[in-house]
XYZ file of C-alpha atoms in Angstrom:
489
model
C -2.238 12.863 -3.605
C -0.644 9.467 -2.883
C -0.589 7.227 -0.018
C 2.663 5.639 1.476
C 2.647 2.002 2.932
C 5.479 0.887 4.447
C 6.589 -2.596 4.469
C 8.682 -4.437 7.412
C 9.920 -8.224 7.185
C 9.422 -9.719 10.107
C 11.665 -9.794 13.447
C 13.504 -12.068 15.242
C 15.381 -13.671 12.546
C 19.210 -13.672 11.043
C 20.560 -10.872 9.167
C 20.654 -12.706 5.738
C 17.228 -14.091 6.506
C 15.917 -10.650 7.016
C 17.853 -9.482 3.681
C 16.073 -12.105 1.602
C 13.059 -10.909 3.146
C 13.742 -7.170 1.947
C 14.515 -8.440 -1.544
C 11.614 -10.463 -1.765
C 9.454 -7.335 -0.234
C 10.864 -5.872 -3.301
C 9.979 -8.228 -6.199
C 6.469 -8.225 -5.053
C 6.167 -4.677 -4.531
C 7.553 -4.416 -8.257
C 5.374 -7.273 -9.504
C 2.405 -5.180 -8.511
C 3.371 -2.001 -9.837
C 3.089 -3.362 -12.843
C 0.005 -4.241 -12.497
C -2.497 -0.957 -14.445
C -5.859 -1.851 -13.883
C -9.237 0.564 -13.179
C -10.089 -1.868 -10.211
C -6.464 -2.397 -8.517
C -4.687 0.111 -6.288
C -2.322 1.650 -8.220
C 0.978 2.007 -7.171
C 3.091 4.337 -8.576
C 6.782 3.421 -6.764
C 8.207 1.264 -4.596
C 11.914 1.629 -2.887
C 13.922 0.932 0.188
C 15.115 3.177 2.892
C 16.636 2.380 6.044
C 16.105 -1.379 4.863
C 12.568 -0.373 5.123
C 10.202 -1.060 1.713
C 7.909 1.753 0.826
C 4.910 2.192 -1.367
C 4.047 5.322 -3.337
C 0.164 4.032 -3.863
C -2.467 5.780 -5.370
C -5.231 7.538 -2.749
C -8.270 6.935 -2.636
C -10.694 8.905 -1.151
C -13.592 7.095 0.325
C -14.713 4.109 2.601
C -14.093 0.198 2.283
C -16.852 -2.510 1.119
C -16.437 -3.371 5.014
C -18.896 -0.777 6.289
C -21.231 -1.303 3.252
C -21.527 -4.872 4.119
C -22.119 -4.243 7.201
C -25.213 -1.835 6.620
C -26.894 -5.492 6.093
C -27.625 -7.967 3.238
C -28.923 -6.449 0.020
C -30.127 -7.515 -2.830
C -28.170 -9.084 -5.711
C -28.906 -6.467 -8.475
C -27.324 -3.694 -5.974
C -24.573 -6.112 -4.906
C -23.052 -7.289 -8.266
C -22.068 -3.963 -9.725
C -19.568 -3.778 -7.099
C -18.653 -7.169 -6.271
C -18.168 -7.722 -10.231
C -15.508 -4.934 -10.409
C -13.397 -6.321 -7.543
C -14.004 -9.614 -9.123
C -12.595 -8.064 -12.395
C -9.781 -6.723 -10.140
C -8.889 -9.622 -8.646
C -8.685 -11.194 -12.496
C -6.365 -9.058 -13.521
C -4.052 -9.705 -10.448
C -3.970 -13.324 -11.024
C -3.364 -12.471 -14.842
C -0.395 -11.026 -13.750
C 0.769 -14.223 -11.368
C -0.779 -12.474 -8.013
C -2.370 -13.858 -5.306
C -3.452 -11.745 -3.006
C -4.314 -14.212 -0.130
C -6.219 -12.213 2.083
C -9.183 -10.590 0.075
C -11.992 -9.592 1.985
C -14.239 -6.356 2.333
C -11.966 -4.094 4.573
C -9.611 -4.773 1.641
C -12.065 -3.291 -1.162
C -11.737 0.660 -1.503
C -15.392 2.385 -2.649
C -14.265 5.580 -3.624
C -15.964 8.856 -3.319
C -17.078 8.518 -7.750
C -18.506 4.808 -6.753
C -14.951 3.704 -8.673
C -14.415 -0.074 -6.742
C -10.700 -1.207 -6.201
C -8.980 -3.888 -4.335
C -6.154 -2.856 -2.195
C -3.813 -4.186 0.751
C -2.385 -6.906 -1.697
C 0.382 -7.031 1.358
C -0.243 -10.823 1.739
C -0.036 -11.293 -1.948
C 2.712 -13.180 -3.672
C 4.710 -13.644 -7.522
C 3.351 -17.514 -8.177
C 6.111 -19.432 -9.271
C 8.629 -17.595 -6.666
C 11.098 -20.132 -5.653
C 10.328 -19.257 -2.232
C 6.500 -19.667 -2.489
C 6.310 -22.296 0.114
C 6.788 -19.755 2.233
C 4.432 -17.465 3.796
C 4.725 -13.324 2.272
C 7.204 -11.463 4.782
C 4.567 -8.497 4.586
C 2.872 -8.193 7.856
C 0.643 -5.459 9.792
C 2.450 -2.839 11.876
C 2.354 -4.391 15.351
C 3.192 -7.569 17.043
C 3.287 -10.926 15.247
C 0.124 -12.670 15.184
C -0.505 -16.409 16.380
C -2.482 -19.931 15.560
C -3.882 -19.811 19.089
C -7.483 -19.687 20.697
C -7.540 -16.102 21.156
C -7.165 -15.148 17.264
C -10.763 -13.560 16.441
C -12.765 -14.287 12.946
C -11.516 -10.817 11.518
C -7.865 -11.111 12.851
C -5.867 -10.919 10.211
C -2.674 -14.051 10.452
C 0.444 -14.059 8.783
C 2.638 -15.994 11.516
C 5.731 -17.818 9.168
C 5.115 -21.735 9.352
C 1.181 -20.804 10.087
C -1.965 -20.614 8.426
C -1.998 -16.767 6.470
C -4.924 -14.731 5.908
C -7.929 -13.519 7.761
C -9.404 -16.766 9.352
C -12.938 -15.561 8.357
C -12.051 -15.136 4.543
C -9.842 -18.092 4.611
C -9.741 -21.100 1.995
C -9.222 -24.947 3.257
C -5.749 -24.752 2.095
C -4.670 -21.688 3.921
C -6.087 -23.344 7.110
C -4.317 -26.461 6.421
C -0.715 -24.420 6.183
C -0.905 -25.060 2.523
C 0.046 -22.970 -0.588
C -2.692 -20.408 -1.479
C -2.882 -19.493 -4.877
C -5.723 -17.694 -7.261
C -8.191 -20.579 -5.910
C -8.172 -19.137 -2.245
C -9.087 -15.633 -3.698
C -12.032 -17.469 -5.244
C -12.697 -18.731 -2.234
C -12.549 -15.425 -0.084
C -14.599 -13.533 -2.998
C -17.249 -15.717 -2.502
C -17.150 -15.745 1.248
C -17.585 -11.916 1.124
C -20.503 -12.069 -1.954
C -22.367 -14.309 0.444
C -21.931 -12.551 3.143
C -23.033 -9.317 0.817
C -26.365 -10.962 -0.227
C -27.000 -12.678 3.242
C -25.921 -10.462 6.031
C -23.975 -13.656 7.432
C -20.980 -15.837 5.965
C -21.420 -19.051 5.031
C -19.553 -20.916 7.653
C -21.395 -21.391 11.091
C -18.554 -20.880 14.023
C -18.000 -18.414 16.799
C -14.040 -18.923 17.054
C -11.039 -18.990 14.178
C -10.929 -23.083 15.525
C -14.614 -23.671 14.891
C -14.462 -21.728 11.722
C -11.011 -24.008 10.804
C -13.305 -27.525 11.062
C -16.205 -26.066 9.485
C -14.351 -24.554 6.527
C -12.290 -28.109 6.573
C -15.434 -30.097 6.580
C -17.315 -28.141 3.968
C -20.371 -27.436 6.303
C -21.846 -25.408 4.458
C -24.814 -23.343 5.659
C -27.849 -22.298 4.110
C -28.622 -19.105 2.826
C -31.513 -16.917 4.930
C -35.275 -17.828 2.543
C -34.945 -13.263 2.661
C -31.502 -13.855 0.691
C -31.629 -12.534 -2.796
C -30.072 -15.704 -4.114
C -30.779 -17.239 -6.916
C -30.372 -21.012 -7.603
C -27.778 -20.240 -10.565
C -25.736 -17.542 -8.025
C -26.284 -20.487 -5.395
C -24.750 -23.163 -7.513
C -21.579 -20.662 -8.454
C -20.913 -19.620 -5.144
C -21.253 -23.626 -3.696
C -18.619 -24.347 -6.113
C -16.291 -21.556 -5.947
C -16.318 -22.777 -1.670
C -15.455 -26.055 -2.752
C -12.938 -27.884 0.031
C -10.420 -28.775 -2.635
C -9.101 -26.483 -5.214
C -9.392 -28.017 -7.969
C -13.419 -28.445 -7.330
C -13.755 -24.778 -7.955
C -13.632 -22.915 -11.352
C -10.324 -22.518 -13.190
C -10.151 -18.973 -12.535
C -11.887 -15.872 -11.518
C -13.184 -15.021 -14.559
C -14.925 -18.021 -15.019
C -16.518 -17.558 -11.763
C -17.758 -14.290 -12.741
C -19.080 -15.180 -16.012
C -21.292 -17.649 -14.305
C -22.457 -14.859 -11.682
C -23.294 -12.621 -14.585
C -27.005 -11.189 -14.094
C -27.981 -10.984 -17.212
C -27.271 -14.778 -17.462
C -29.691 -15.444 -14.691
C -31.761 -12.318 -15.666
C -33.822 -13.595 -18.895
C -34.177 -17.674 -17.370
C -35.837 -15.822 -14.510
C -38.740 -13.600 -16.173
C -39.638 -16.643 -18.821
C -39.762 -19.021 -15.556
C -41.248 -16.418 -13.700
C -44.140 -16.029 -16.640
C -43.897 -19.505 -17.835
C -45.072 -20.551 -14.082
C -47.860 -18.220 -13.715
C -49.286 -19.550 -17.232
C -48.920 -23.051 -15.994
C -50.703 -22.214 -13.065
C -53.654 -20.585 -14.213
C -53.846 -23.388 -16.703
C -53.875 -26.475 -13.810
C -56.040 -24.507 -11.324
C -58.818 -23.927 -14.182
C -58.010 -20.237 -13.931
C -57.618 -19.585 -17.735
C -60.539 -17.591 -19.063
C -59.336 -17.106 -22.502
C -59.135 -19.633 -25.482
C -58.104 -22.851 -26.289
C -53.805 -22.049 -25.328
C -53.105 -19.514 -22.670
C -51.131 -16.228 -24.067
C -48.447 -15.069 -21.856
C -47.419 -11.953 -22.448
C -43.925 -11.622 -23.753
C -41.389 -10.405 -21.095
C -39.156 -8.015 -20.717
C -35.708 -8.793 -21.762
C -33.398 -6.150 -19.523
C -30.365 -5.705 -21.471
C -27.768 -3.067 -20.736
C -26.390 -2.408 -24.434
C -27.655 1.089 -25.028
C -27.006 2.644 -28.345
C -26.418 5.997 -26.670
C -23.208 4.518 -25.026
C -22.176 2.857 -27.990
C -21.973 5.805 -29.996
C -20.139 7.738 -27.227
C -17.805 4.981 -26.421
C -16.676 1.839 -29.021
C -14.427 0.331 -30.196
C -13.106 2.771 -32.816
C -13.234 5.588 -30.531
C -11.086 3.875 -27.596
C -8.380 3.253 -29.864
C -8.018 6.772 -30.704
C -8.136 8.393 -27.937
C -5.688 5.690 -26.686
C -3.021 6.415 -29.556
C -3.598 10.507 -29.307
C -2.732 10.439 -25.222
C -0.232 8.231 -25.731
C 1.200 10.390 -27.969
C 1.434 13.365 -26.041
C 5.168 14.459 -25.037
C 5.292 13.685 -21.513
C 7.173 10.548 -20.217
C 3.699 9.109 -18.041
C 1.882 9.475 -21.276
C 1.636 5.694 -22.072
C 0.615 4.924 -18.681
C -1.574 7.433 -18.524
C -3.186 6.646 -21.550
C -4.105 2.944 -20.694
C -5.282 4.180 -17.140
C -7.594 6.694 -18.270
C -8.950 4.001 -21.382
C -9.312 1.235 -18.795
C -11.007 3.705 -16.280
C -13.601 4.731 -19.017
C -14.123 0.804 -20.040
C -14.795 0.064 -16.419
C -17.433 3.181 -16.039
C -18.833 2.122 -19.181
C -19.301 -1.881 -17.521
C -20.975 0.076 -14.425
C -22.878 2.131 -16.776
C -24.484 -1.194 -18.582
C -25.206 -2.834 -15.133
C -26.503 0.162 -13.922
C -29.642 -0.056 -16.433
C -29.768 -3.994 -16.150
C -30.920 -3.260 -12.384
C -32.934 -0.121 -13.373
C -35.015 -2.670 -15.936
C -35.113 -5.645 -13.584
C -36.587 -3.672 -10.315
C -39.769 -2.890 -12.392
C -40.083 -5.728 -15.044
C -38.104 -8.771 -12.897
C -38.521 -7.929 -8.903
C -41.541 -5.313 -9.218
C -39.946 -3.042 -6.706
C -40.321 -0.123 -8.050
C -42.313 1.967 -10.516
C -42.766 2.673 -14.274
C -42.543 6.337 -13.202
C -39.368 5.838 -11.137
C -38.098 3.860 -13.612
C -38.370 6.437 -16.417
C -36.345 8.962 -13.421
C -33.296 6.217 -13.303
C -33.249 6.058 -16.971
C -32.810 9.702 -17.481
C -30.643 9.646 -15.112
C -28.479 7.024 -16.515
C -29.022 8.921 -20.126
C -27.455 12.558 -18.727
C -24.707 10.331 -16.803
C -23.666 8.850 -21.192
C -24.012 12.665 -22.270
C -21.623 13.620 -19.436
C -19.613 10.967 -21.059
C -19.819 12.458 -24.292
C -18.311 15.815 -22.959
C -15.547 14.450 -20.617
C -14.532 12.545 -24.109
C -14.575 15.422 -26.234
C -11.926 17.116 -23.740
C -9.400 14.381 -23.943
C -9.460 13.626 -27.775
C -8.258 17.704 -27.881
C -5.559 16.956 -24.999
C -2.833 18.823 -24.293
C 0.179 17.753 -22.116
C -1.520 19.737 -19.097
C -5.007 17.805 -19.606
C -3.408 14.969 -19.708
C -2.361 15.228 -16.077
C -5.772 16.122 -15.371
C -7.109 13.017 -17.025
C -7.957 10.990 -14.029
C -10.047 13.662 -12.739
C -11.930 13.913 -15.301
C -12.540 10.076 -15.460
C -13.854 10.639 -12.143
C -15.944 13.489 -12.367
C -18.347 11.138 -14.137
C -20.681 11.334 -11.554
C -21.521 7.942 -9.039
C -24.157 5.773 -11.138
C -25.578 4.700 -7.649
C -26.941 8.321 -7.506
C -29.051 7.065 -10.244
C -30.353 4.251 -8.125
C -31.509 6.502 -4.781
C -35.050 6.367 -5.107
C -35.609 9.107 -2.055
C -33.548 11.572 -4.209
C -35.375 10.644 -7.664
C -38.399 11.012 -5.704
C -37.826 14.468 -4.054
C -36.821 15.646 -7.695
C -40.347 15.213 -8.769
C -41.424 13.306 -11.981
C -39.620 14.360 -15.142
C -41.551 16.508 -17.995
C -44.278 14.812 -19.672
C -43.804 16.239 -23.283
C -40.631 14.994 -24.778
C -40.096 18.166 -26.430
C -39.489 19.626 -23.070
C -37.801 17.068 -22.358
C -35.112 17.601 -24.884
C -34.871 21.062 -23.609
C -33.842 19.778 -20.182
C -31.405 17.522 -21.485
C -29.894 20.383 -23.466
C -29.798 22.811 -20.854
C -28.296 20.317 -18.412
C -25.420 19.233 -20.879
C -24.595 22.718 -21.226
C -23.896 23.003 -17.323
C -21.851 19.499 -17.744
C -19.965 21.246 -20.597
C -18.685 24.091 -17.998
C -18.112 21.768 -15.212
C -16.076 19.458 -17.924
C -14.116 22.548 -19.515
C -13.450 24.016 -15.665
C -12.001 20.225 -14.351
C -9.784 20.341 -17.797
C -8.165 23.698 -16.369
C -9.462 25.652 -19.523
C -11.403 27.917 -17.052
C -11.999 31.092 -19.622
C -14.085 28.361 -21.958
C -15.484 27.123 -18.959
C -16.705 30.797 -17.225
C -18.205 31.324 -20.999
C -19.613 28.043 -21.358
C -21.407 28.797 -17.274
C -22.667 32.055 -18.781
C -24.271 30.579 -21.693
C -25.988 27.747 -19.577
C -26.938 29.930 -16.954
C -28.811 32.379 -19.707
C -30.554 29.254 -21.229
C -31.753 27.848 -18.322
C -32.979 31.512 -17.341
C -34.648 31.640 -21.209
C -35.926 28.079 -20.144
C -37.197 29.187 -16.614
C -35.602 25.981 -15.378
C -35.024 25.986 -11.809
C -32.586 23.066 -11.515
C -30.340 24.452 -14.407
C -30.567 27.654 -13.111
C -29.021 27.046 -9.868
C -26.622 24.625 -11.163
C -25.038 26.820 -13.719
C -24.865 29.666 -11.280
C -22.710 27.268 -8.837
C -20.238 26.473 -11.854
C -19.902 29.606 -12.529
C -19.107 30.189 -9.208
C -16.455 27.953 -8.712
């Protein structure tokens, strides 16, 4: 499936002036489509008809970061996965001299596999176009938008000569009718991280004016004491809100390098023990000997030698060079889509078991029992890996076109992170040998499902059969019922 967007310039202006917006329409539209990135809106084509712009985008199925935001301020460990991959997508935009000027949740896609990608770059522009004192021709379908009292906090502005954006998500400059460039994303992205960890923005107004001054005075509010904000993700997003540009970090990726959990991660378990040591000592609590003995904490990491060996260096390179190599005329693209989509899953995938760590050893939300559920979880999620992997390195032209859905079978890694459903499942096998009989019987179901997405469906009704008899062998319920399904489809 795709998704078509069309693009109008704007009305009430001279022939030529709406021909030069057409052309410029254009050059963006291009400029983005050559954009490839696991966490940008691909779009596929772009042409002109009836003096009309069109885009041939990729869809999406799913919701927007706008109703997840919504749902209420969360805490940072279940925030940054996503944020971090629109940050990365943003990144790559500006990489490839695009702004997008009016980021924001509504314009971040969640899809159905937990995949994150920014979309609706239709205020975004090619810096260094010699018209880039301009405001982008794209606009909304429907009437032409206004700087007046009545414009709301989500309205979305793009009035020539006038401030462009959403007011709510909107940098200093863009108020001030200035030229927005990857600084005002930095801006917006930390509007909508704030917002994200707070359940409120971090500009006090009720109308697009108030918000203007506020925004233009720096008034900066503090975040709720419930926020799950650290002083290090406090500092980052203070600066990245800066009033003038060049007060914020030289690009996105330096922003998100200083947002990085596992930066924050370690400094806050040592202070975390370090404090309780120091305050046993000074309140004449310390009933051991002569120097306290903290217990060393747990360092969460998310390098996991299970990924590794399913997905490194060596291996992405050839599976890059075989697809590539296939004899169909999308198989370069193809071929970096599908290797970016699998180095973005395998990001998620790290996070993923940062959090899993930190909500027992860091926040103590959460059980060593549940934790050892999420971990297994995690672990079948890398052998599904393993099995979507094997697939593509044996890829025929037909696979190939089958690639992304594969990619995206890898099932959501929040799945791994609902603690009602981990719960309901029940506590996994004590005895690790059983264990290992579970994880074998549920990689052979994977292997159908994997073989039956791939369109090899004779492998795939075998490779049901075979599951389905172990897991009857095995007397495993779960296995049992999940190989019959497969086989099945």
């Amino acid at each position: 499936k795709v998704a078509i967007k069309i693009l109008r310039p704007k009305t009430g202006r001279s022939e030529d002036a709406r021909e030069a917006a057409a052309a410029r329409l254009q050059r963006e539209a291009k400029a983005m489509a050559k954009l490839t990135h696991p966490n940008v809106v691909t779009i596929h084509d772009v042409g002109v008809h009836e003096g009309q712009v069109w885009l041939a985008m990729e869809f999406v199925a799913g919701g927007t970061l706008r109703e997840w935001v919504d749902a209420g301020p969360r805490p940072f460990a279940e925030v940054w996965p996503r944020f971090r991959s629109a940050g990365l997508g943003l990144a790559a935009a500006h990489q490839a001299g695009l702004v997008h000027r009016d980021f924001k949740p509504a314009n971040v896609l969640v899809g159905s596999d937990g995949r994150v990608q920014v979309t609706d770059f239709g205020l975004a522009r090619l810096e260094g176009d010699e018209d880039a004192s301009e405001p982008s021709a794209i606009r909304e379908l429907g009437p032409a938008a206004r700087v007046t009292s009545s414009i709301t906090l989500s309205s979305r502005v793009t009035q020539t000569g006038a401030f462009v954006g959403t007011p709510a998500y909107m940098a200093p400059e863009q108020f001030a009718g200035g030229l927005a460039d990857a600084r005002s994303d930095q801006f917006a992205f930390a509007v909508t991280l704030w917002e994200a960890l707070c359940g409120e923005r971090p500009f006090v107004a009720d109308s697009a004016h108030a918000l203007m001054f506020a925004v233009l005075q720096a008034k900066l509010r503090e975040p709720p004491r419930t926020a799950d904000m650290s002083r290090s993700v406090r500092a980052a997003l203070g600066r990245a809100l800066a009033r003038e540009p060049k007060d914020r970090f030289e690009s996105m990726t330096e922003l998100l390098a200083a947002l990085e959990p596992k930066q924050r991660s370690r400094g806050l378990v040592l202070g975390v023990f370090a404090t309780l040591a120091l305050g046993l000592v000074a309140g004449g609590l310390w009933l051991g000997g002569d120097e306290p003995q903290v217990a060393a904490p747990t360092e969460c990491r998310g390098d996991d030698p299970a990924l590794a060996a399913q997905w490194n260096g060596e291996r992405r390179k050839a599976l890059k060079t075989q697809l590539a190599g296939l004899d169909a005329p999308y198989a370069k693209d193809s071929a970096e889509r599908t290797v970016a989509a699998l180095d973005d899953w395998a990001e998620r995938y790290r996070l993923a078991r940062v959090a899993a760590c930190e909500d027992t050893h860091l926040r103590g939300i959460q059980s060593e029992q549940l934790l050892d559920q999420r971990t297994l979880c995690l672990d079948r999620r890398v052998r599904r890996m393993g099995e979507v992997l094997t697939v593509l390195e044996a890829a025929d032209v037909d696979t190939l076109g089958r690639a992304n859905t594969l990619v995206d079978s890898l099932d959501d890694l929040d799945d791994c992170a609902n603690r009602e459903a981990l719960t309901r499942a029940g506590a996994p096998p004590e005895d690790p040998a059983r264990r290992k009989v579970v994880a074998d019987l549920e990689a052979a179901v994977d292997r159908a499902q994997t073989l039956r997405l791939a369109g090899r469906y004779e492998q795939a009704v075998a490779a049901a059969r075979e599951a389905m008899a172990s897991a009857d062998e095995q007397d495993h319920g779960p296995t049992r019922i999940s190989s019959r399904y497969e086989l099945g489809r």
